[in-house]
Amino acid sequence: MFYIYRGVFVAFAFGLVLLLSIRTLKRYLSAHNPSDCTCDDERVKVRKRNTVLKVCVFVLLFVFLTMLLLLCKYPFEAKYMTFCSVEDALSYKFIDTDGISVSDYDDCVFVLDKEYQLYSLTKIQGKYSFVDYGCDDYYYKAGGCLVDRCKAKYNSLTDKTFYTVVVDTDKKPQDINVELDYCEPFTYIRDYELRPHSGSNNKVWVYAILKDGEPENGLTVGVEGETAYLDLKQINGIYQ
C-alpha cells in the first residue's frame, strides 16, 4: 500500500498534462509548416518560431519532471487518509514498528522508535491521521548538565508540543528528578542504547513531557539537581 494512491494520482495527472501538451504542440506545428508558406520571408519566420518552440519543449519537459518530483514528495492523500491503528499508519510509510514507545493523548499520539526518531499522529473520529501531517521537528542544544540531547515534535493540528530529553547517567533517575523549568516533571519513556564511545555510558534514559502551544525558544531542564538551559538549534533541519 506504500504510496499507491499517490502513485496513481501522479501518473494520471502527469499523463493527462503530457497528452494535452503533445496535442497542442502538434496543432501548432501543423499550423506553421514551412512547406505551406508562399515566400522565403514567411519560411524564415516559421523556422524561427519552430526553434523557439523546441526550446519551449525542453523547458516544458524540465517543468514536468519538477512537477513529478513535487507530486511524489507532497503527501496529498494525507488530507483524507486515516488508519485504524498507530501501527497501520506507521507501516504505510515503511516505518519500523518493532520496539516503538507510544504516548497516547486525547487528540494526538507521539511515537518514539528504537532509533530515537519521533513521530506524531492526530486522532480523527476514533482513527489516526497520516504520520507527521501538520507536524514540525525542533532540536535543542544540549548545554551541559546530564542532558545528552533534546528534541521536540510540534503538532500544529492540535497545537501541542512533545518534548523529549535523553539523560546520560549511570543509573536511571526518578521522574521527579527530571524537571522542566524547576516544577514540571518529565515522564520516563524508555532506555536507549548508544554506540560505545569514550567518556559515555552505553545506555541512556529517555524522558518526555507534553505541553500546549508551540515549542519554546529555550528550555530549562534539571536532572538530579543539575540544571541546564537548552537553546533552540534547528527547526525541520534549518539552523536558527
PDB file of N, CA and C in Angstrom, residues 56-154:
ATOM      1  N   CYS A  56      11.028  25.728 -25.983  1.00  0.00           N
ATOM      2  CA  CYS A  56       9.881  25.642 -25.070  1.00  0.00           C
ATOM      3  C   CYS A  56       9.594  24.200 -24.673  1.00  0.00           C
ATOM      4  N   VAL A  57       9.784  23.282 -25.629  1.00  0.00           N
ATOM      5  CA  VAL A  57       9.557  21.864 -25.337  1.00  0.00           C
ATOM      6  C   VAL A  57      10.513  21.388 -24.250  1.00  0.00           C
ATOM      7  N   PHE A  58      11.797  21.750 -24.365  1.00  0.00           N
ATOM      8  CA  PHE A  58      12.768  21.367 -23.333  1.00  0.00           C
ATOM      9  C   PHE A  58      12.418  21.984 -21.978  1.00  0.00           C
ATOM     10  N   VAL A  59      11.969  23.232 -22.024  1.00  0.00           N
ATOM     11  CA  VAL A  59      11.569  23.881 -20.774  1.00  0.00           C
ATOM     12  C   VAL A  59      10.375  23.169 -20.155  1.00  0.00           C
ATOM     13  N   LEU A  60       9.407  22.809 -21.002  1.00  0.00           N
ATOM     14  CA  LEU A  60       8.226  22.108 -20.512  1.00  0.00           C
ATOM     15  C   LEU A  60       8.594  20.752 -19.916  1.00  0.00           C
ATOM     16  N   LEU A  61       9.511  20.042 -20.558  1.00  0.00           N
ATOM     17  CA  LEU A  61       9.955  18.754 -20.028  1.00  0.00           C
ATOM     18  C   LEU A  61      10.589  18.913 -18.644  1.00  0.00           C
ATOM     19  N   PHE A  62      11.393  19.973 -18.513  1.00  0.00           N
ATOM     20  CA  PHE A  62      12.001  20.252 -17.211  1.00  0.00           C
ATOM     21  C   PHE A  62      10.926  20.550 -16.164  1.00  0.00           C
ATOM     22  N   VAL A  63       9.929  21.335 -16.568  1.00  0.00           N
ATOM     23  CA  VAL A  63       8.839  21.678 -15.656  1.00  0.00           C
ATOM     24  C   VAL A  63       8.052  20.429 -15.273  1.00  0.00           C
ATOM     25  N   PHE A  64       7.800  19.554 -16.262  1.00  0.00           N
ATOM     26  CA  PHE A  64       7.077  18.324 -15.994  1.00  0.00           C
ATOM     27  C   PHE A  64       7.817  17.442 -14.993  1.00  0.00           C
ATOM     28  N   LEU A  65       9.128  17.315 -15.184  1.00  0.00           N
ATOM     29  CA  LEU A  65       9.922  16.498 -14.261  1.00  0.00           C
ATOM     30  C   LEU A  65       9.919  17.078 -12.853  1.00  0.00           C
ATOM     31  N   THR A  66      10.004  18.417 -12.781  1.00  0.00           N
ATOM     32  CA  THR A  66       9.952  19.076 -11.480  1.00  0.00           C
ATOM     33  C   THR A  66       8.601  18.851 -10.808  1.00  0.00           C
ATOM     34  N   MET A  67       7.531  18.989 -11.595  1.00  0.00           N
ATOM     35  CA  MET A  67       6.189  18.738 -11.061  1.00  0.00           C
ATOM     36  C   MET A  67       6.045  17.304 -10.571  1.00  0.00           C
ATOM     37  N   LEU A  68       6.612  16.374 -11.332  1.00  0.00           N
ATOM     38  CA  LEU A  68       6.531  14.968 -10.961  1.00  0.00           C
ATOM     39  C   LEU A  68       7.208  14.716  -9.612  1.00  0.00           C
ATOM     40  N   LEU A  69       8.388  15.295  -9.429  1.00  0.00           N
ATOM     41  CA  LEU A  69       9.111  15.134  -8.168  1.00  0.00           C
ATOM     42  C   LEU A  69       8.331  15.747  -7.000  1.00  0.00           C
ATOM     43  N   LEU A  70       7.762  16.928  -7.236  1.00  0.00           N
ATOM     44  CA  LEU A  70       6.996  17.584  -6.179  1.00  0.00           C
ATOM     45  C   LEU A  70       5.741  16.799  -5.822  1.00  0.00           C
ATOM     46  N   LEU A  71       5.075  16.271  -6.850  1.00  0.00           N
ATOM     47  CA  LEU A  71       3.868  15.487  -6.602  1.00  0.00           C
ATOM     48  C   LEU A  71       4.182  14.202  -5.851  1.00  0.00           C
ATOM     49  N   CYS A  72       5.328  13.601  -6.182  1.00  0.00           N
ATOM     50  CA  CYS A  72       5.731  12.374  -5.494  1.00  0.00           C
ATOM     51  C   CYS A  72       6.080  12.647  -4.033  1.00  0.00           C
ATOM     52  N   LYS A  73       6.610  13.822  -3.768  1.00  0.00           N
ATOM     53  CA  LYS A  73       7.055  14.151  -2.415  1.00  0.00           C
ATOM     54  C   LYS A  73       5.913  14.644  -1.542  1.00  0.00           C
ATOM     55  N   TYR A  74       5.004  15.427  -2.115  1.00  0.00           N
ATOM     56  CA  TYR A  74       3.946  16.024  -1.310  1.00  0.00           C
ATOM     57  C   TYR A  74       2.858  14.992  -0.998  1.00  0.00           C
ATOM     58  N   PRO A  75       2.545  14.773   0.276  1.00  0.00           N
ATOM     59  CA  PRO A  75       1.542  13.758   0.643  1.00  0.00           C
ATOM     60  C   PRO A  75       0.116  14.272   0.490  1.00  0.00           C
ATOM     61  N   PHE A  76      -0.363  14.373  -0.741  1.00  0.00           N
ATOM     62  CA  PHE A  76      -1.696  14.925  -0.972  1.00  0.00           C
ATOM     63  C   PHE A  76      -2.773  14.064  -0.306  1.00  0.00           C
ATOM     64  N   GLU A  77      -2.539  12.748  -0.180  1.00  0.00           N
ATOM     65  CA  GLU A  77      -3.545  11.861   0.396  1.00  0.00           C
ATOM     66  C   GLU A  77      -3.673  12.029   1.902  1.00  0.00           C
ATOM     67  N   ALA A  78      -2.722  12.758   2.509  1.00  0.00           N
ATOM     68  CA  ALA A  78      -2.750  12.927   3.962  1.00  0.00           C
ATOM     69  C   ALA A  78      -3.983  13.694   4.426  1.00  0.00           C
ATOM     70  N   LYS A  79      -4.597  14.471   3.558  1.00  0.00           N
ATOM     71  CA  LYS A  79      -5.741  15.289   3.944  1.00  0.00           C
ATOM     72  C   LYS A  79      -6.988  14.454   4.209  1.00  0.00           C
ATOM     73  N   TYR A  80      -7.082  13.286   3.567  1.00  0.00           N
ATOM     74  CA  TYR A  80      -8.299  12.499   3.729  1.00  0.00           C
ATOM     75  C   TYR A  80      -8.047  11.066   4.196  1.00  0.00           C
ATOM     76  N   MET A  81      -6.806  10.645   4.278  1.00  0.00           N
ATOM     77  CA  MET A  81      -6.495   9.257   4.602  1.00  0.00           C
ATOM     78  C   MET A  81      -6.353   9.069   6.105  1.00  0.00           C
ATOM     79  N   THR A  82      -7.028   8.078   6.672  1.00  0.00           N
ATOM     80  CA  THR A  82      -6.904   7.749   8.087  1.00  0.00           C
ATOM     81  C   THR A  82      -6.641   6.245   8.235  1.00  0.00           C
ATOM     82  N   PHE A  83      -6.188   5.854   9.432  1.00  0.00           N
ATOM     83  CA  PHE A  83      -5.814   4.473   9.688  1.00  0.00           C
ATOM     84  C   PHE A  83      -6.474   3.997  10.978  1.00  0.00           C
ATOM     85  N   CYS A  84      -6.657   2.698  11.071  1.00  0.00           N
ATOM     86  CA  CYS A  84      -7.336   2.121  12.229  1.00  0.00           C
ATOM     87  C   CYS A  84      -6.425   1.977  13.436  1.00  0.00           C
ATOM     88  N   SER A  85      -5.137   1.983  13.232  1.00  0.00           N
ATOM     89  CA  SER A  85      -4.207   1.822  14.347  1.00  0.00           C
ATOM     90  C   SER A  85      -2.936   2.618  14.091  1.00  0.00           C
ATOM     91  N   VAL A  86      -2.186   2.842  15.149  1.00  0.00           N
ATOM     92  CA  VAL A  86      -0.903   3.539  15.034  1.00  0.00           C
ATOM     93  C   VAL A  86       0.053   2.733  14.168  1.00  0.00           C
ATOM     94  N   GLU A  87       0.051   1.422  14.361  1.00  0.00           N
ATOM     95  CA  GLU A  87       0.940   0.555  13.582  1.00  0.00           C
ATOM     96  C   GLU A  87       0.635   0.613  12.094  1.00  0.00           C
ATOM     97  N   ASP A  88      -0.653   0.662  11.731  1.00  0.00           N
ATOM     98  CA  ASP A  88      -1.025   0.753  10.314  1.00  0.00           C
ATOM     99  C   ASP A  88      -0.528   2.062   9.696  1.00  0.00           C
ATOM    100  N   ALA A  89      -0.661   3.151  10.455  1.00  0.00           N
ATOM    101  CA  ALA A  89      -0.215   4.453   9.949  1.00  0.00           C
ATOM    102  C   ALA A  89       1.292   4.475   9.742  1.00  0.00           C
ATOM    103  N   LEU A  90       2.033   3.906  10.675  1.00  0.00           N
ATOM    104  CA  LEU A  90       3.490   3.866  10.547  1.00  0.00           C
ATOM    105  C   LEU A  90       3.915   2.946   9.400  1.00  0.00           C
ATOM    106  N   SER A  91       3.265   1.810   9.281  1.00  0.00           N
ATOM    107  CA  SER A  91       3.630   0.838   8.242  1.00  0.00           C
ATOM    108  C   SER A  91       3.381   1.383   6.843  1.00  0.00           C
ATOM    109  N   TYR A  92       2.400   2.268   6.698  1.00  0.00           N
ATOM    110  CA  TYR A  92       2.112   2.847   5.380  1.00  0.00           C
ATOM    111  C   TYR A  92       3.326   3.579   4.819  1.00  0.00           C
ATOM    112  N   LYS A  93       4.120   4.178   5.716  1.00  0.00           N
ATOM    113  CA  LYS A  93       5.330   4.878   5.291  1.00  0.00           C
ATOM    114  C   LYS A  93       6.597   4.053   5.528  1.00  0.00           C
ATOM    115  N   PHE A  94       6.404   2.746   5.696  1.00  0.00           N
ATOM    116  CA  PHE A  94       7.527   1.826   5.904  1.00  0.00           C
ATOM    117  C   PHE A  94       8.351   2.169   7.141  1.00  0.00           C
ATOM    118  N   ILE A  95       7.706   2.650   8.189  1.00  0.00           N
ATOM    119  CA  ILE A  95       8.374   2.927   9.460  1.00  0.00           C
ATOM    120  C   ILE A  95       8.314   1.667  10.309  1.00  0.00           C
ATOM    121  N   ASP A  96       9.449   1.238  10.790  1.00  0.00           N
ATOM    122  CA  ASP A  96       9.533   0.016  11.580  1.00  0.00           C
ATOM    123  C   ASP A  96       8.765   0.190  12.892  1.00  0.00           C
ATOM    124  N   THR A  97       7.847  -0.731  13.174  1.00  0.00           N
ATOM    125  CA  THR A  97       7.030  -0.634  14.390  1.00  0.00           C
ATOM    126  C   THR A  97       7.564  -1.502  15.525  1.00  0.00           C
ATOM    127  N   ASP A  98       8.652  -2.198  15.309  1.00  0.00           N
ATOM    128  CA  ASP A  98       9.228  -3.018  16.380  1.00  0.00           C
ATOM    129  C   ASP A  98       9.884  -2.125  17.438  1.00  0.00           C
ATOM    130  N   GLY A  99       9.548  -2.350  18.684  1.00  0.00           N
ATOM    131  CA  GLY A  99      10.180  -1.618  19.778  1.00  0.00           C
ATOM    132  C   GLY A  99       9.786  -0.171  19.902  1.00  0.00           C
ATOM    133  N   ILE A 100       8.628   0.223  19.346  1.00  0.00           N
ATOM    134  CA  ILE A 100       8.204   1.620  19.453  1.00  0.00           C
ATOM    135  C   ILE A 100       7.619   1.897  20.839  1.00  0.00           C
ATOM    136  N   SER A 101       7.700   3.156  21.262  1.00  0.00           N
ATOM    137  CA  SER A 101       7.081   3.612  22.506  1.00  0.00           C
ATOM    138  C   SER A 101       5.997   4.621  22.138  1.00  0.00           C
ATOM    139  N   VAL A 102       4.761   4.334  22.506  1.00  0.00           N
ATOM    140  CA  VAL A 102       3.615   5.149  22.114  1.00  0.00           C
ATOM    141  C   VAL A 102       3.111   5.954  23.313  1.00  0.00           C
ATOM    142  N   SER A 103       3.045   7.276  23.140  1.00  0.00           N
ATOM    143  CA  SER A 103       2.472   8.172  24.150  1.00  0.00           C
ATOM    144  C   SER A 103       1.128   8.654  23.624  1.00  0.00           C
ATOM    145  N   ASP A 104       0.041   8.137  24.206  1.00  0.00           N
ATOM    146  CA  ASP A 104      -1.313   8.354  23.702  1.00  0.00           C
ATOM    147  C   ASP A 104      -2.017   9.425  24.525  1.00  0.00           C
ATOM    148  N   TYR A 105      -2.574  10.442  23.829  1.00  0.00           N
ATOM    149  CA  TYR A 105      -3.296  11.525  24.495  1.00  0.00           C
ATOM    150  C   TYR A 105      -4.693  11.654  23.893  1.00  0.00           C
ATOM    151  N   ASP A 106      -5.471  12.615  24.370  1.00  0.00           N
ATOM    152  CA  ASP A 106      -6.875  12.734  23.962  1.00  0.00           C
ATOM    153  C   ASP A 106      -7.033  12.957  22.456  1.00  0.00           C
ATOM    154  N   ASP A 107      -6.197  13.825  21.891  1.00  0.00           N
ATOM    155  CA  ASP A 107      -6.392  14.188  20.485  1.00  0.00           C
ATOM    156  C   ASP A 107      -5.178  13.910  19.599  1.00  0.00           C
ATOM    157  N   CYS A 108      -4.128  13.357  20.163  1.00  0.00           N
ATOM    158  CA  CYS A 108      -2.933  13.089  19.359  1.00  0.00           C
ATOM    159  C   CYS A 108      -2.103  11.972  19.978  1.00  0.00           C
ATOM    160  N   VAL A 109      -1.170  11.473  19.195  1.00  0.00           N
ATOM    161  CA  VAL A 109      -0.279  10.400  19.623  1.00  0.00           C
ATOM    162  C   VAL A 109       1.140  10.756  19.211  1.00  0.00           C
ATOM    163  N   PHE A 110       2.098  10.481  20.075  1.00  0.00           N
ATOM    164  CA  PHE A 110       3.506  10.665  19.740  1.00  0.00           C
ATOM    165  C   PHE A 110       4.210   9.320  19.891  1.00  0.00           C
ATOM    166  N   VAL A 111       5.052   9.014  18.908  1.00  0.00           N
ATOM    167  CA  VAL A 111       5.705   7.708  18.866  1.00  0.00           C
ATOM    168  C   VAL A 111       7.213   7.892  18.804  1.00  0.00           C
ATOM    169  N   LEU A 112       7.916   7.154  19.638  1.00  0.00           N
ATOM    170  CA  LEU A 112       9.373   7.152  19.635  1.00  0.00           C
ATOM    171  C   LEU A 112       9.836   5.752  19.246  1.00  0.00           C
ATOM    172  N   ASP A 113      10.605   5.652  18.161  1.00  0.00           N
ATOM    173  CA  ASP A 113      11.049   4.324  17.742  1.00  0.00           C
ATOM    174  C   ASP A 113      12.385   3.964  18.392  1.00  0.00           C
ATOM    175  N   LYS A 114      12.878   2.779  18.095  1.00  0.00           N
ATOM    176  CA  LYS A 114      14.092   2.290  18.746  1.00  0.00           C
ATOM    177  C   LYS A 114      15.344   3.024  18.289  1.00  0.00           C
ATOM    178  N   GLU A 115      15.239   3.823  17.228  1.00  0.00           N
ATOM    179  CA  GLU A 115      16.364   4.629  16.752  1.00  0.00           C
ATOM    180  C   GLU A 115      16.274   6.070  17.220  1.00  0.00           C
ATOM    181  N   TYR A 116      15.369   6.351  18.161  1.00  0.00           N
ATOM    182  CA  TYR A 116      15.147   7.682  18.718  1.00  0.00           C
ATOM    183  C   TYR A 116      14.610   8.667  17.666  1.00  0.00           C
ATOM    184  N   GLN A 117      13.818   8.160  16.735  1.00  0.00           N
ATOM    185  CA  GLN A 117      13.097   9.014  15.803  1.00  0.00           C
ATOM    186  C   GLN A 117      11.703   9.261  16.365  1.00  0.00           C
ATOM    187  N   LEU A 118      11.255  10.509  16.262  1.00  0.00           N
ATOM    188  CA  LEU A 118       9.992  10.917  16.868  1.00  0.00           C
ATOM    189  C   LEU A 118       8.946  11.193  15.785  1.00  0.00           C
ATOM    190  N   TYR A 119       7.736  10.652  15.975  1.00  0.00           N
ATOM    191  CA  TYR A 119       6.644  10.829  15.023  1.00  0.00           C
ATOM    192  C   TYR A 119       5.378  11.254  15.775  1.00  0.00           C
ATOM    193  N   SER A 120       4.440  11.826  15.016  1.00  0.00           N
ATOM    194  CA  SER A 120       3.180  12.236  15.626  1.00  0.00           C
ATOM    195  C   SER A 120       2.014  11.927  14.694  1.00  0.00           C
ATOM    196  N   LEU A 121       0.874  11.567  15.305  1.00  0.00           N
ATOM    197  CA  LEU A 121      -0.369  11.340  14.581  1.00  0.00           C
ATOM    198  C   LEU A 121      -1.487  12.075  15.312  1.00  0.00           C
ATOM    199  N   THR A 122      -2.489  12.477  14.556  1.00  0.00           N
ATOM    200  CA  THR A 122      -3.645  13.150  15.133  1.00  0.00           C
ATOM    201  C   THR A 122      -4.838  12.204  15.135  1.00  0.00           C
ATOM    202  N   LYS A 123      -5.598  12.213  16.219  1.00  0.00           N
ATOM    203  CA  LYS A 123      -6.793  11.375  16.303  1.00  0.00           C
ATOM    204  C   LYS A 123      -7.954  12.074  15.590  1.00  0.00           C
ATOM    205  N   ILE A 124      -8.594  11.336  14.694  1.00  0.00           N
ATOM    206  CA  ILE A 124      -9.713  11.883  13.925  1.00  0.00           C
ATOM    207  C   ILE A 124     -10.869  10.897  13.990  1.00  0.00           C
ATOM    208  N   GLN A 125     -11.863  11.204  14.802  1.00  0.00           N
ATOM    209  CA  GLN A 125     -13.062  10.371  14.946  1.00  0.00           C
ATOM    210  C   GLN A 125     -12.717   8.901  15.188  1.00  0.00           C
ATOM    211  N   GLY A 126     -11.860   8.672  16.145  1.00  0.00           N
ATOM    212  CA  GLY A 126     -11.520   7.317  16.521  1.00  0.00           C
ATOM    213  C   GLY A 126     -10.444   6.669  15.668  1.00  0.00           C
ATOM    214  N   LYS A 127      -9.959   7.369  14.663  1.00  0.00           N
ATOM    215  CA  LYS A 127      -8.901   6.831  13.814  1.00  0.00           C
ATOM    216  C   LYS A 127      -7.657   7.721  13.897  1.00  0.00           C
ATOM    217  N   TYR A 128      -6.636   7.361  13.130  1.00  0.00           N
ATOM    218  CA  TYR A 128      -5.353   8.052  13.213  1.00  0.00           C
ATOM    219  C   TYR A 128      -4.970   8.651  11.862  1.00  0.00           C
ATOM    220  N   SER A 129      -4.401   9.837  11.933  1.00  0.00           N
ATOM    221  CA  SER A 129      -4.059  10.572  10.709  1.00  0.00           C
ATOM    222  C   SER A 129      -2.789  10.030  10.075  1.00  0.00           C
ATOM    223  N   PHE A 130      -2.477  10.593   8.928  1.00  0.00           N
ATOM    224  CA  PHE A 130      -1.215  10.348   8.253  1.00  0.00           C
ATOM    225  C   PHE A 130      -0.062  10.770   9.170  1.00  0.00           C
ATOM    226  N   VAL A 131       1.005  10.019   9.182  1.00  0.00           N
ATOM    227  CA  VAL A 131       2.125  10.289  10.094  1.00  0.00           C
ATOM    228  C   VAL A 131       2.763  11.648   9.798  1.00  0.00           C
ATOM    229  N   ASP A 132       2.910  12.458  10.843  1.00  0.00           N
ATOM    230  CA  ASP A 132       3.611  13.737  10.787  1.00  0.00           C
ATOM    231  C   ASP A 132       2.953  14.763   9.867  1.00  0.00           C
ATOM    232  N   TYR A 133       1.682  14.575   9.514  1.00  0.00           N
ATOM    233  CA  TYR A 133       0.996  15.589   8.702  1.00  0.00           C
ATOM    234  C   TYR A 133       0.677  16.787   9.594  1.00  0.00           C
ATOM    235  N   GLY A 134       1.188  17.957   9.216  1.00  0.00           N
ATOM    236  CA  GLY A 134       0.996  19.160  10.016  1.00  0.00           C
ATOM    237  C   GLY A 134       1.908  19.216  11.226  1.00  0.00           C
ATOM    238  N   CYS A 135       3.069  18.540  11.151  1.00  0.00           N
ATOM    239  CA  CYS A 135       3.991  18.488  12.283  1.00  0.00           C
ATOM    240  C   CYS A 135       5.370  19.028  11.889  1.00  0.00           C
ATOM    241  N   ASP A 136       6.077  19.572  12.878  1.00  0.00           N
ATOM    242  CA  ASP A 136       7.426  20.104  12.669  1.00  0.00           C
ATOM    243  C   ASP A 136       8.369  19.525  13.718  1.00  0.00           C
ATOM    244  N   ASP A 137       9.647  19.429  13.339  1.00  0.00           N
ATOM    245  CA  ASP A 137      10.682  18.924  14.240  1.00  0.00           C
ATOM    246  C   ASP A 137      11.534  20.077  14.773  1.00  0.00           C
ATOM    247  N   TYR A 138      11.774  20.074  16.072  1.00  0.00           N
ATOM    248  CA  TYR A 138      12.596  21.082  16.726  1.00  0.00           C
ATOM    249  C   TYR A 138      13.733  20.382  17.476  1.00  0.00           C
ATOM    250  N   TYR A 139      14.935  20.959  17.368  1.00  0.00           N
ATOM    251  CA  TYR A 139      16.107  20.389  18.035  1.00  0.00           C
ATOM    252  C   TYR A 139      16.753  21.456  18.912  1.00  0.00           C
ATOM    253  N   TYR A 140      17.207  21.037  20.083  1.00  0.00           N
ATOM    254  CA  TYR A 140      17.808  21.958  21.045  1.00  0.00           C
ATOM    255  C   TYR A 140      19.254  21.572  21.328  1.00  0.00           C
ATOM    256  N   LYS A 141      20.050  22.578  21.637  1.00  0.00           N
ATOM    257  CA  LYS A 141      21.435  22.341  22.022  1.00  0.00           C
ATOM    258  C   LYS A 141      21.482  21.828  23.453  1.00  0.00           C
ATOM    259  N   ALA A 142      22.223  20.748  23.643  1.00  0.00           N
ATOM    260  CA  ALA A 142      22.402  20.209  24.985  1.00  0.00           C
ATOM    261  C   ALA A 142      23.508  20.985  25.684  1.00  0.00           C
ATOM    262  N   GLY A 143      23.115  21.882  26.584  1.00  0.00           N
ATOM    263  CA  GLY A 143      24.089  22.776  27.216  1.00  0.00           C
ATOM    264  C   GLY A 143      24.546  22.287  28.563  1.00  0.00           C
ATOM    265  N   GLY A 144      25.325  21.236  28.579  1.00  0.00           N
ATOM    266  CA  GLY A 144      25.851  20.726  29.830  1.00  0.00           C
ATOM    267  C   GLY A 144      24.832  19.889  30.563  1.00  0.00           C
ATOM    268  N   CYS A 145      24.915  19.896  31.908  1.00  0.00           N
ATOM    269  CA  CYS A 145      24.041  19.101  32.740  1.00  0.00           C
ATOM    270  C   CYS A 145      24.206  17.625  32.373  1.00  0.00           C
ATOM    271  N   LEU A 146      23.206  16.828  32.617  1.00  0.00           N
ATOM    272  CA  LEU A 146      23.251  15.413  32.267  1.00  0.00           C
ATOM    273  C   LEU A 146      22.395  15.121  31.040  1.00  0.00           C
ATOM    274  N   VAL A 147      21.934  16.180  30.351  1.00  0.00           N
ATOM    275  CA  VAL A 147      21.108  16.012  29.154  1.00  0.00           C
ATOM    276  C   VAL A 147      22.016  15.799  27.948  1.00  0.00           C
ATOM    277  N   ASP A 148      21.898  14.632  27.340  1.00  0.00           N
ATOM    278  CA  ASP A 148      22.735  14.308  26.195  1.00  0.00           C
ATOM    279  C   ASP A 148      22.194  14.920  24.907  1.00  0.00           C
ATOM    280  N   ARG A 149      20.882  14.975  24.774  1.00  0.00           N
ATOM    281  CA  ARG A 149      20.245  15.586  23.603  1.00  0.00           C
ATOM    282  C   ARG A 149      18.797  15.921  23.937  1.00  0.00           C
ATOM    283  N   CYS A 150      18.200  16.779  23.125  1.00  0.00           N
ATOM    284  CA  CYS A 150      16.823  17.203  23.371  1.00  0.00           C
ATOM    285  C   CYS A 150      16.172  17.586  22.039  1.00  0.00           C
ATOM    286  N   LYS A 151      14.970  17.105  21.820  1.00  0.00           N
ATOM    287  CA  LYS A 151      14.229  17.498  20.625  1.00  0.00           C
ATOM    288  C   LYS A 151      12.736  17.475  20.913  1.00  0.00           C
ATOM    289  N   ALA A 152      11.973  18.080  20.012  1.00  0.00           N
ATOM    290  CA  ALA A 152      10.534  18.192  20.213  1.00  0.00           C
ATOM    291  C   ALA A 152       9.815  17.995  18.881  1.00  0.00           C
ATOM    292  N   LYS A 153       8.576  17.541  18.977  1.00  0.00           N
ATOM    293  CA  LYS A 153       7.699  17.420  17.814  1.00  0.00           C
ATOM    294  C   LYS A 153       6.472  18.291  18.072  1.00  0.00           C
ATOM    295  N   TYR A 154       6.225  19.237  17.154  1.00  0.00           N
ATOM    296  CA  TYR A 154       5.077  20.129  17.289  1.00  0.00           C
ATOM    297  C   TYR A 154       3.970  19.680  16.344  1.00  0.00           C
TER     298      TYR A 154
END
